[in-house]
mmCIF file of C-alpha atoms in Angstrom:
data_model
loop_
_atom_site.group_PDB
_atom_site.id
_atom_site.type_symbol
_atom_site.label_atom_id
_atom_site.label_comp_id
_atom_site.label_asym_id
_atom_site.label_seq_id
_atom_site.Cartn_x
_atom_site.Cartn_y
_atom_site.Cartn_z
ATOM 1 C CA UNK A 1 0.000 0.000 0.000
ATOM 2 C CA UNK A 2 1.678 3.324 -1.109
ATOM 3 C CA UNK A 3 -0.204 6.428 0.906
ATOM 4 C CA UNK A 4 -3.669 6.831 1.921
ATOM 5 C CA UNK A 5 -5.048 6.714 -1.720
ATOM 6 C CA UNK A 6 -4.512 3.100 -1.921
ATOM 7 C CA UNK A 7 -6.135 2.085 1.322
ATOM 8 C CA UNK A 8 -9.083 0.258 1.159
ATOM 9 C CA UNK A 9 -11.868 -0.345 3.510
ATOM 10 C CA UNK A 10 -13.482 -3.304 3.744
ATOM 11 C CA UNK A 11 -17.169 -2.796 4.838
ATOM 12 C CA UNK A 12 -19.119 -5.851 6.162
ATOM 13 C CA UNK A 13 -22.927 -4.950 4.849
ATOM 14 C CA UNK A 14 -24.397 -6.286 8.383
ATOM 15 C CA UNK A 15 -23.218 -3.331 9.585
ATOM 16 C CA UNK A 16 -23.945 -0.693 6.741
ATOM 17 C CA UNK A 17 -26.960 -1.973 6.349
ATOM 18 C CA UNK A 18 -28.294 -2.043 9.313
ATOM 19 C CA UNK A 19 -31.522 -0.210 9.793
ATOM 20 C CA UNK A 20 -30.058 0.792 13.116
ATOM 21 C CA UNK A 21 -27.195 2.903 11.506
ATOM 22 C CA UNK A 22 -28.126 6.456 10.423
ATOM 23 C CA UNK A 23 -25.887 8.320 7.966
ATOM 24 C CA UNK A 24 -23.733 9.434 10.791
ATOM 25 C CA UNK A 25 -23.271 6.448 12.683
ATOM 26 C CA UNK A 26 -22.195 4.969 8.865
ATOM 27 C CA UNK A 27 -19.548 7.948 8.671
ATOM 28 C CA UNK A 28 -18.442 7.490 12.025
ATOM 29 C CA UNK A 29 -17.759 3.456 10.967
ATOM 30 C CA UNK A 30 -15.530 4.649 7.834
ATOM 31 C CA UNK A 31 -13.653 6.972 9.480
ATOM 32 C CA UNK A 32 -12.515 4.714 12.104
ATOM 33 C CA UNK A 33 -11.806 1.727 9.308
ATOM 34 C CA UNK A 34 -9.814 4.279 7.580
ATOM 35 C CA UNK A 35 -7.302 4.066 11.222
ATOM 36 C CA UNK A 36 -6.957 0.437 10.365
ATOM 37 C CA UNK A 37 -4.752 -0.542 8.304
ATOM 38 C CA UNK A 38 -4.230 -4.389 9.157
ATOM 39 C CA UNK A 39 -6.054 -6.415 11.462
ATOM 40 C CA UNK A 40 -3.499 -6.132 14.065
ATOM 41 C CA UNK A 41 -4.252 -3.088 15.129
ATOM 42 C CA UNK A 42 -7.100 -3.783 17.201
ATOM 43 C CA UNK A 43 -7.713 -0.213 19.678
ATOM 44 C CA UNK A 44 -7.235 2.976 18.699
ATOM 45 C CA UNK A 45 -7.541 6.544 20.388
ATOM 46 C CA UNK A 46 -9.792 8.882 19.043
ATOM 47 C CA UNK A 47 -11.700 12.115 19.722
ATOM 48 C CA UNK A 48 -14.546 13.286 17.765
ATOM 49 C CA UNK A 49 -11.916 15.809 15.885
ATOM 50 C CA UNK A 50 -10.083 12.731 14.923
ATOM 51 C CA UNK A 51 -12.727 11.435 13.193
ATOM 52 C CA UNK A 52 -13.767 14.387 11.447
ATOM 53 C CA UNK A 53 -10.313 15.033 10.400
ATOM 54 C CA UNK A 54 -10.244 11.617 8.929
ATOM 55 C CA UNK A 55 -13.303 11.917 6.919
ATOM 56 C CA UNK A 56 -12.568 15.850 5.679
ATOM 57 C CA UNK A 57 -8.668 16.184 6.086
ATOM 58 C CA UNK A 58 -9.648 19.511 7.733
ATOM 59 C CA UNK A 59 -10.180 20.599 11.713
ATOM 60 C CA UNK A 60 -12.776 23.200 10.738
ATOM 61 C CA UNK A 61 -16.467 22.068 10.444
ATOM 62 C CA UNK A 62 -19.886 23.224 11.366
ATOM 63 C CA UNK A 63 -21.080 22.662 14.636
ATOM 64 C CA UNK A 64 -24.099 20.623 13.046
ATOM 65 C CA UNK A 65 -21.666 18.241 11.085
ATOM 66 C CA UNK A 66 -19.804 17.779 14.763
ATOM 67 C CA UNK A 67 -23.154 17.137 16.288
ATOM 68 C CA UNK A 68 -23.747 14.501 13.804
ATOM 69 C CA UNK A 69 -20.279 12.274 14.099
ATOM 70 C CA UNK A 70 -20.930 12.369 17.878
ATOM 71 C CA UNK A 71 -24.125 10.704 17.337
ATOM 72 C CA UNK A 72 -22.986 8.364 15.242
ATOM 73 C CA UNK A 73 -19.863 7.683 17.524
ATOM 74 C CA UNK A 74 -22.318 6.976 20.421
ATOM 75 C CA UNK A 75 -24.602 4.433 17.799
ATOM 76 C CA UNK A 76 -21.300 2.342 17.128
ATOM 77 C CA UNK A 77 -21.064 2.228 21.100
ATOM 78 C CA UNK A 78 -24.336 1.468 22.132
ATOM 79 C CA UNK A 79 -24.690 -1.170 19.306
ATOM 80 C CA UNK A 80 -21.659 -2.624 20.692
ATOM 81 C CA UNK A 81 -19.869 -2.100 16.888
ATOM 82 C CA UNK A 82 -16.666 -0.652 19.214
ATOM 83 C CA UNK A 83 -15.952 -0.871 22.252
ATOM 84 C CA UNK A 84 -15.209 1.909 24.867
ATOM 85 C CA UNK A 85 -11.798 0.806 27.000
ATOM 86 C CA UNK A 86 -10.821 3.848 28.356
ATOM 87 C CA UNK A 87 -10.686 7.662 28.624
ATOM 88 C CA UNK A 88 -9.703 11.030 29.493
ATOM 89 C CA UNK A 89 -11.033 14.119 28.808
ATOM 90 C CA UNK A 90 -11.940 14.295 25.093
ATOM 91 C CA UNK A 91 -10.335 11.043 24.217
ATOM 92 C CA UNK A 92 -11.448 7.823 24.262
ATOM 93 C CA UNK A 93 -9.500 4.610 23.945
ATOM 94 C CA UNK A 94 -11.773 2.422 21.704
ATOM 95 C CA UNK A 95 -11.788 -1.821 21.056
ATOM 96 C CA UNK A 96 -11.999 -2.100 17.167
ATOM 97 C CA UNK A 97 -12.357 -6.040 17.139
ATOM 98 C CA UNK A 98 -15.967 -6.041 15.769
ATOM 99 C CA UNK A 99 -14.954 -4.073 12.737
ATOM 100 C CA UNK A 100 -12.806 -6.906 10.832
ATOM 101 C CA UNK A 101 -14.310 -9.569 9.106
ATOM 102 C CA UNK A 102 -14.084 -12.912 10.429
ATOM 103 C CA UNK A 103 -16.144 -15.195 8.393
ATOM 104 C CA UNK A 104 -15.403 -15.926 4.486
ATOM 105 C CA UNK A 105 -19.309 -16.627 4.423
ATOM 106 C CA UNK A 106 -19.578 -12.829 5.255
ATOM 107 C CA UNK A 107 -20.332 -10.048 2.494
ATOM 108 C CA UNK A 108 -18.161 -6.928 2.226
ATOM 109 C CA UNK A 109 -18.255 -3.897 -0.106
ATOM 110 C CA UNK A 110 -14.556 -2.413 -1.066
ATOM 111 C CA UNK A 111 -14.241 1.045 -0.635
ATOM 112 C CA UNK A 112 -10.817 2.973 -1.376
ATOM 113 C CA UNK A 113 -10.244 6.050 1.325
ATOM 114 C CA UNK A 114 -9.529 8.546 -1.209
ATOM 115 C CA UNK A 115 -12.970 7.543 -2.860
ATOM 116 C CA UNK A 116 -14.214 8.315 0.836
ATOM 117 C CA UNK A 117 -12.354 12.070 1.169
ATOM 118 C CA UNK A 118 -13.177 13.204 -2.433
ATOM 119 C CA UNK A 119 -16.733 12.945 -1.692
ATOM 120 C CA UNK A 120 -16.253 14.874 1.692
ATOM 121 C CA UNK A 121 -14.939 17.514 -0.337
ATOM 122 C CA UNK A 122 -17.708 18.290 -2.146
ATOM 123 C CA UNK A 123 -19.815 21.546 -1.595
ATOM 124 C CA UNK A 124 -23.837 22.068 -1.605
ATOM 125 C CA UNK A 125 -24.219 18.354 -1.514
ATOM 126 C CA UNK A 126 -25.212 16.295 1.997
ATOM 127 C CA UNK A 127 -22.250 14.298 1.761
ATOM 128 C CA UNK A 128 -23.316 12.019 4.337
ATOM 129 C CA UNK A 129 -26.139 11.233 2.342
ATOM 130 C CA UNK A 130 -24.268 11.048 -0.490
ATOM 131 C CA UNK A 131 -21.670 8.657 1.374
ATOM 132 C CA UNK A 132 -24.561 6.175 1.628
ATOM 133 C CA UNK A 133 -25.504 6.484 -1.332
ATOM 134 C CA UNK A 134 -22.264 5.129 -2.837
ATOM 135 C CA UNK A 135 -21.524 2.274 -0.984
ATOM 136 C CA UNK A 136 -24.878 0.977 -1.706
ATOM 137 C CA UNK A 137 -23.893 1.542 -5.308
ATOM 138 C CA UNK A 138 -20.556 0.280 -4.771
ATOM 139 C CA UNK A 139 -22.492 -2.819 -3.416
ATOM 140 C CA UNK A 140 -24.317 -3.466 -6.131
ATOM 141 C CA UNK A 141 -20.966 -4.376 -8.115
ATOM 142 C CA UNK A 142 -20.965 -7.988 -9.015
ATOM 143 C CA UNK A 143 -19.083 -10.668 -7.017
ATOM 144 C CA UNK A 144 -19.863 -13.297 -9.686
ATOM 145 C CA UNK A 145 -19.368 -11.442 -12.885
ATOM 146 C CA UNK A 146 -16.378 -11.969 -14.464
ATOM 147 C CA UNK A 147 -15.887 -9.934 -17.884
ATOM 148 C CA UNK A 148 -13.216 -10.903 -20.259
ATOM 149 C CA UNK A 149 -11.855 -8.713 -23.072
ATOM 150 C CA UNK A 150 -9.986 -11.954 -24.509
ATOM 151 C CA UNK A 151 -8.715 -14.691 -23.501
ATOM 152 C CA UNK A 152 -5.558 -13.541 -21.121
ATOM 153 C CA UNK A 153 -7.297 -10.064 -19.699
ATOM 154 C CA UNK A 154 -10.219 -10.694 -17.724
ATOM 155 C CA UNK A 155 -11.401 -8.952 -14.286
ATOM 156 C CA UNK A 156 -14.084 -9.443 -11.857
ATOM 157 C CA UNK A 157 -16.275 -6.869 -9.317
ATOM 158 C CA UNK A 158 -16.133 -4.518 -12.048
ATOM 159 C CA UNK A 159 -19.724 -4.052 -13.455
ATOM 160 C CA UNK A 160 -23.144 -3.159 -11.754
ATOM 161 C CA UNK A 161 -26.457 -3.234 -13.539
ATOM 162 C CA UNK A 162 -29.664 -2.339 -11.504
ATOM 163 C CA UNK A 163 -32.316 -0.163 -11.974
ATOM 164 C CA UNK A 164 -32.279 3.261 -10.361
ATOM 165 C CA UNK A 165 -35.210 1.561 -8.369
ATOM 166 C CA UNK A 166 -33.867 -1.050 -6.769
ATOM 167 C CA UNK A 167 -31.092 1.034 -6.001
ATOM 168 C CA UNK A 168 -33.663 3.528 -4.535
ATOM 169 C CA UNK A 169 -35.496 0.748 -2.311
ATOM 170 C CA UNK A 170 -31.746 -1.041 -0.640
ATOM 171 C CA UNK A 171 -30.758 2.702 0.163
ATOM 172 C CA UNK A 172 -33.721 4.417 1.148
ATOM 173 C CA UNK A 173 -33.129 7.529 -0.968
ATOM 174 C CA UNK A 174 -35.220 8.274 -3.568
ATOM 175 C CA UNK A 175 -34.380 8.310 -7.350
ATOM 176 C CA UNK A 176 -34.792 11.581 -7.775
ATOM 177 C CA UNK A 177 -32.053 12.158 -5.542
ATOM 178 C CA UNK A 178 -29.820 8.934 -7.462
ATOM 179 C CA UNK A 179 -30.200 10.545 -10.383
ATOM 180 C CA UNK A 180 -28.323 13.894 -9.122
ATOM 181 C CA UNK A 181 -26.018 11.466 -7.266
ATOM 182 C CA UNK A 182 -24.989 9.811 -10.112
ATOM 183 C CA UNK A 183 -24.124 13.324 -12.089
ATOM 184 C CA UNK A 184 -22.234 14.327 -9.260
ATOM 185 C CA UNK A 185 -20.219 11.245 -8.781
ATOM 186 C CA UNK A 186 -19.333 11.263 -12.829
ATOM 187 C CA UNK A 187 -18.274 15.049 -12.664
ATOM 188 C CA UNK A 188 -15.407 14.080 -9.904
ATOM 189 C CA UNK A 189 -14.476 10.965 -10.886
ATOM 190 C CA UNK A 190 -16.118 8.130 -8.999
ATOM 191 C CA UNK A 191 -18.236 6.853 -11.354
ATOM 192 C CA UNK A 192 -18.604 5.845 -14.624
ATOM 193 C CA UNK A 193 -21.988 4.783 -16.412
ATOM 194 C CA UNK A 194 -22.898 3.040 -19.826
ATOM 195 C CA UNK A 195 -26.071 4.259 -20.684
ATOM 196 C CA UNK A 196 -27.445 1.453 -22.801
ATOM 197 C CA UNK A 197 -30.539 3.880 -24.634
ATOM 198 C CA UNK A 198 -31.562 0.441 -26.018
ATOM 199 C CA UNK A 199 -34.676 -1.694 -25.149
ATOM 200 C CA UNK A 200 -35.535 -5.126 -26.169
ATOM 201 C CA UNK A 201 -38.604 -6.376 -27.729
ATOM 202 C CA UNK A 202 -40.532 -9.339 -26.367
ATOM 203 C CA UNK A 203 -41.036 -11.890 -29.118
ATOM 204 C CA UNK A 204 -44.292 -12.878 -27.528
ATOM 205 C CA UNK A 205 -46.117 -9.574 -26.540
ATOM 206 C CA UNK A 206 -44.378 -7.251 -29.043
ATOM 207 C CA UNK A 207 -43.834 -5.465 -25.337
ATOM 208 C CA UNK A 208 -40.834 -2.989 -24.942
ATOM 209 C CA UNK A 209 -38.548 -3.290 -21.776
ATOM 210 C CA UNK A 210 -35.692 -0.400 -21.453
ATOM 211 C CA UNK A 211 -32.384 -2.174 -20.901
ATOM 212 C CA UNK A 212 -30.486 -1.315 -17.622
ATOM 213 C CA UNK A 213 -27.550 0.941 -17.329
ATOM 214 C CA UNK A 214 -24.164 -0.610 -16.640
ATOM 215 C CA UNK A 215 -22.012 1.055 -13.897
ATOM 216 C CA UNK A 216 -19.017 0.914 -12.313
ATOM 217 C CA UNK A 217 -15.548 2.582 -11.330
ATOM 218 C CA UNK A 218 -14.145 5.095 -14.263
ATOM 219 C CA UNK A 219 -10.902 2.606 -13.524
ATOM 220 C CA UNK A 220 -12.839 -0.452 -15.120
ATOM 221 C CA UNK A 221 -14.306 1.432 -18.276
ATOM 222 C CA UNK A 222 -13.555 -1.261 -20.822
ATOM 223 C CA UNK A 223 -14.805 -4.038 -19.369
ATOM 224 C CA UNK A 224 -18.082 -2.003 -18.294
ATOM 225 C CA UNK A 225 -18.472 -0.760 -22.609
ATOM 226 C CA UNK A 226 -17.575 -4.808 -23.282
ATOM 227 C CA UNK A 227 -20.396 -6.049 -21.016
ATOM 228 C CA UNK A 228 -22.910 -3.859 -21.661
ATOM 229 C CA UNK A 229 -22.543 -4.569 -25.547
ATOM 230 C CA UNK A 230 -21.993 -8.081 -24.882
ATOM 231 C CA UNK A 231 -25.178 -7.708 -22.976
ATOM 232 C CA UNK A 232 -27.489 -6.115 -25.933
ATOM 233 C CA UNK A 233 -26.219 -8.838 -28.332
ATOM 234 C CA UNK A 234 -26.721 -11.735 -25.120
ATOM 235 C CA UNK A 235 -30.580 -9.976 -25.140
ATOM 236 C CA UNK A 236 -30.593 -9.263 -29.191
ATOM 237 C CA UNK A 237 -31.360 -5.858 -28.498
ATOM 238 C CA UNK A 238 -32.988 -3.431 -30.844
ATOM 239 C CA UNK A 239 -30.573 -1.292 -31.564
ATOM 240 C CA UNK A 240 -27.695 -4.377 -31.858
ATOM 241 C CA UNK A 241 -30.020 -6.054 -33.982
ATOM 242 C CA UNK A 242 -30.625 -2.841 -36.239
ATOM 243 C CA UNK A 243 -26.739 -1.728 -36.270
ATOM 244 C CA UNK A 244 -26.271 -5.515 -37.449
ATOM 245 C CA UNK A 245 -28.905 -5.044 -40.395
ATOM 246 C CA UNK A 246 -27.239 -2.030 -41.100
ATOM 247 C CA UNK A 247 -23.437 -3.310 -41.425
ATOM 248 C CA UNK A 248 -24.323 -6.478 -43.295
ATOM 249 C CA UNK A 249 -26.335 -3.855 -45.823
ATOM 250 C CA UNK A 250 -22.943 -1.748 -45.910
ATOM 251 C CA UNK A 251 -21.038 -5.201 -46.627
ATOM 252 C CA UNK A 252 -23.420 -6.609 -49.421
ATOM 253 C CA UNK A 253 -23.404 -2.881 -50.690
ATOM 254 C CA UNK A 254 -19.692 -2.998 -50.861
ATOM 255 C CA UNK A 255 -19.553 -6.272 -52.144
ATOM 256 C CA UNK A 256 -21.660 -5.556 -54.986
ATOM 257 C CA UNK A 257 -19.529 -2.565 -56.285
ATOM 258 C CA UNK A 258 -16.654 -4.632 -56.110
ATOM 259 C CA UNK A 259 -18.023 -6.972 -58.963
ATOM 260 C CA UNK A 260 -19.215 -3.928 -60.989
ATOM 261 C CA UNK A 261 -15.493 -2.740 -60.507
ATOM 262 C CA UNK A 262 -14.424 -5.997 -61.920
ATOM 263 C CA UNK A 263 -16.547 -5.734 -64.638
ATOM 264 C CA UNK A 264 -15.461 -2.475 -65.493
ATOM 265 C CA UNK A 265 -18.697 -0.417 -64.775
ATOM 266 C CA UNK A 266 -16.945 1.827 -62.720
ATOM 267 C CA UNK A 267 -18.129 5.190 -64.274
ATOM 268 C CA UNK A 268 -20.839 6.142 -61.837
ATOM 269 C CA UNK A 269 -18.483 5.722 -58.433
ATOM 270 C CA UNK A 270 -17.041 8.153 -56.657
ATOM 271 C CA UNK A 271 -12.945 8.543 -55.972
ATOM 272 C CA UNK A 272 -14.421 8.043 -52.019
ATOM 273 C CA UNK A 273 -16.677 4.935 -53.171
ATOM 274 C CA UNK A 274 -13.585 3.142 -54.735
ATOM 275 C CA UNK A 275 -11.176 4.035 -51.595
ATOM 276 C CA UNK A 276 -13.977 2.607 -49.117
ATOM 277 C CA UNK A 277 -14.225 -0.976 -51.521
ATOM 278 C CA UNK A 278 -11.130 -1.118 -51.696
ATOM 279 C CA UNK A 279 -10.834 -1.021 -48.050
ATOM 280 C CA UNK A 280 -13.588 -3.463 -47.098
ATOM 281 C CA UNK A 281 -11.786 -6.118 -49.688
ATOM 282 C CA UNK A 282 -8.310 -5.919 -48.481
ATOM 283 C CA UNK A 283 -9.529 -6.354 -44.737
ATOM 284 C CA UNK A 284 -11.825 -8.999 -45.835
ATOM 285 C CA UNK A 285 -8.303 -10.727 -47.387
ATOM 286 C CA UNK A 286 -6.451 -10.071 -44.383
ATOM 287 C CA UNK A 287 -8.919 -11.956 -42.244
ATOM 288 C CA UNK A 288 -9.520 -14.925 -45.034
ATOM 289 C CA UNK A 289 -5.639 -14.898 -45.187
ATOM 290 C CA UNK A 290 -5.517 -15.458 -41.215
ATOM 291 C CA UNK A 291 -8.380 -17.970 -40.967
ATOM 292 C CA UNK A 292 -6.227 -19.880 -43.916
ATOM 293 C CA UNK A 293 -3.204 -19.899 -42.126
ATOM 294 C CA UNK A 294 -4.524 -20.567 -38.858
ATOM 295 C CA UNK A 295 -6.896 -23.384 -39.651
ATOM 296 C CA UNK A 296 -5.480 -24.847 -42.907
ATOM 297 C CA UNK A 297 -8.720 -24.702 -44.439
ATOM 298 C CA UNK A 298 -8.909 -23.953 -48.265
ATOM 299 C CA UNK A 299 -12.689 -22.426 -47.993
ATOM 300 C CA UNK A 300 -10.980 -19.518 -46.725
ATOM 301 C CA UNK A 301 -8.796 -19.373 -48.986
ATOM 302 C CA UNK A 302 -10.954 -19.558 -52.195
ATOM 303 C CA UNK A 303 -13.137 -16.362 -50.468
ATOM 304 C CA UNK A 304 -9.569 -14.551 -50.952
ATOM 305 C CA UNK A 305 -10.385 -11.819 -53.545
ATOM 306 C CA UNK A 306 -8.340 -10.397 -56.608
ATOM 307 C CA UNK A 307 -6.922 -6.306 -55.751
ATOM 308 C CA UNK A 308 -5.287 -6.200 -58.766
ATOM 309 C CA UNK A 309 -8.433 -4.945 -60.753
ATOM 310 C CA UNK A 310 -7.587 -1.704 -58.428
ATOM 311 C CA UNK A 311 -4.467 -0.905 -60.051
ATOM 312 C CA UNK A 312 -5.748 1.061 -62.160
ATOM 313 C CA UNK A 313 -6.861 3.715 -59.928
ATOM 314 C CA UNK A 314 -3.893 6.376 -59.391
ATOM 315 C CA UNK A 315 -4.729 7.303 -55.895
ATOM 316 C CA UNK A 316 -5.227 3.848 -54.718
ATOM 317 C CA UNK A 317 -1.524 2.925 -55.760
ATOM 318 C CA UNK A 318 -0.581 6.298 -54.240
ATOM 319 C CA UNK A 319 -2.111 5.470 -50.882
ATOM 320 C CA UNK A 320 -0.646 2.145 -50.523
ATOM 321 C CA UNK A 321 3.104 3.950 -50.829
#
């Protein structure tokens, strides 16, 4: 771990998600994960200053804010989430045993600490609120999804794909709200949505259903754009099934110009036309080419068509020096 923006927190959602917790009591549990580092630290000493500090990297806040982490400092205590061993004046000496996961059965969300302090930065936002909000999101990140760009590069706990109301109904804030969450957390850099603008079409009922957005850390933006198009051609969307009409148009279009080239009726094409057939044919080669070589299979080989007929063409020849 290099710094403080590499530290993550491990959250265990019995305790996040407890309807027991307020916002505060939730900020109060970060901060005080955020002062351990490894499980061997097991007390630390804190004062309600400390924990601000750790949330806002600042000693200045409002007296309502302070009000707030000292309520949620005393939930932690009387829900027996830490432990009071000690203290003196304005410091207690707190038992942080309860706060580390013990069970592999148990489930955790991953937040990073700098994730924590860039949303404590923010102004004319309830940040606690908005806190919440995140690591509910941040929850929502699949466990069991594992999304491969090819065969070697692969990651998992990288994509999240729920409605804005199911997210509304696990957090208790209300969409409208999500919705300006989500803006927020894409202006600074937390958060990175795919916004599919695609539905599918029952087969049955002719019925449209809006596909869901696909979410996740700005970090992980490739394999969030793979899975969600993986995901329209998985549920033949309508807009994968139109862009598919439309390329294999553009490739019997092409393909058709090409014999008229080879015939010789040429006259009513463009300088463009010709560059973009002659493109389409040598990549088709290439790949035939490939597929020969690789598979030792003479069909590909025989779909292998003749360039020469573009020789003809000045600025073809010119491009290919």
């Amino acid at each position: 771990m290099k710094g403080s923006e590499k530290m993550q927190l491990w959250l265990s959602e019995s305790i996040y998600k407890s309807d027991k917790i307020s916002i505060y009591g939730l900020a109060v549990y970060c901060s005080i994960k955020s002062m351990l580092p490894t499980e061997e630290i097991k007390e630390l000493c804190i004062s309600n200053e400390i924990l601000i500090y750790q949330l806002t990297k600042s000693l200045d806040s409002s007296r309502r804010f302070a009000t707030g982490i000292k309520t949620g400092y005393d939930e932690l205590l009387d829900l027996n989430i830490v432990k009071k061993v000690d203290s003196k004046g304005k410091f207690d000496v707190i038992d942080c045993s309860n706060l580390f996961l013990v069970r592999d059965s148990e489930y955790f969300t991953i937040i990073e600490y700098d994730e924590i302090l860039k949303i404590f930065q923010q102004k004319d936002v309830n940040t606690l609120s908005l806190l919440k909000y995140f690591i509910y999101l941040m929850g929502t990140i699949s466990s069991t999804i594992d999304v491969y760009i090819d065969a070697c590069q692969h990651k998992c706990r990288v994509v999240g794909n729920l409605t804005l109301e199911y997210l509304s109904q696990i957090s208790g804030i209300s969409t409208k709200s999500i919705v300006e969450y989500n803006k927020l957390l894409e202006k600074i850099g937390l958060l990175y949505i795919y916004r599919q603008n695609d539905f599918v079409i029952n087969k049955s009922s002719g019925e449209l259903s809006r596909m869901t957005n696909v979410y996740g850390r700005p970090i992980d933006k490739i394999y969030i754009d793979t899975y969600a198009t993986n995901l329209q051609k998985y549920k033949s969307s309508y807009r994968y099934i139109e862009h598919n009409i439309e390329e294999a148009n553009k490739k019997r279009r092409l393909a058709q110009m090409y014999n008229q080239i080879c015939k010789g009726n040429d006259s009513n094409y463009s300088e463009d036309d010709i560059k973009e057939v002659y493109t389409y044919i040598f990549q088709q080669n290439l790949k035939y080419e490939s597929l020969y070589n690789k598979k030792n299979d003479s069909t590909y080989f025989e779909k292998i068509r003749d360039i020469s007929v573009f020789e003809k063409y000045n600025f073809i020849i010119k491009e290919k020096k």
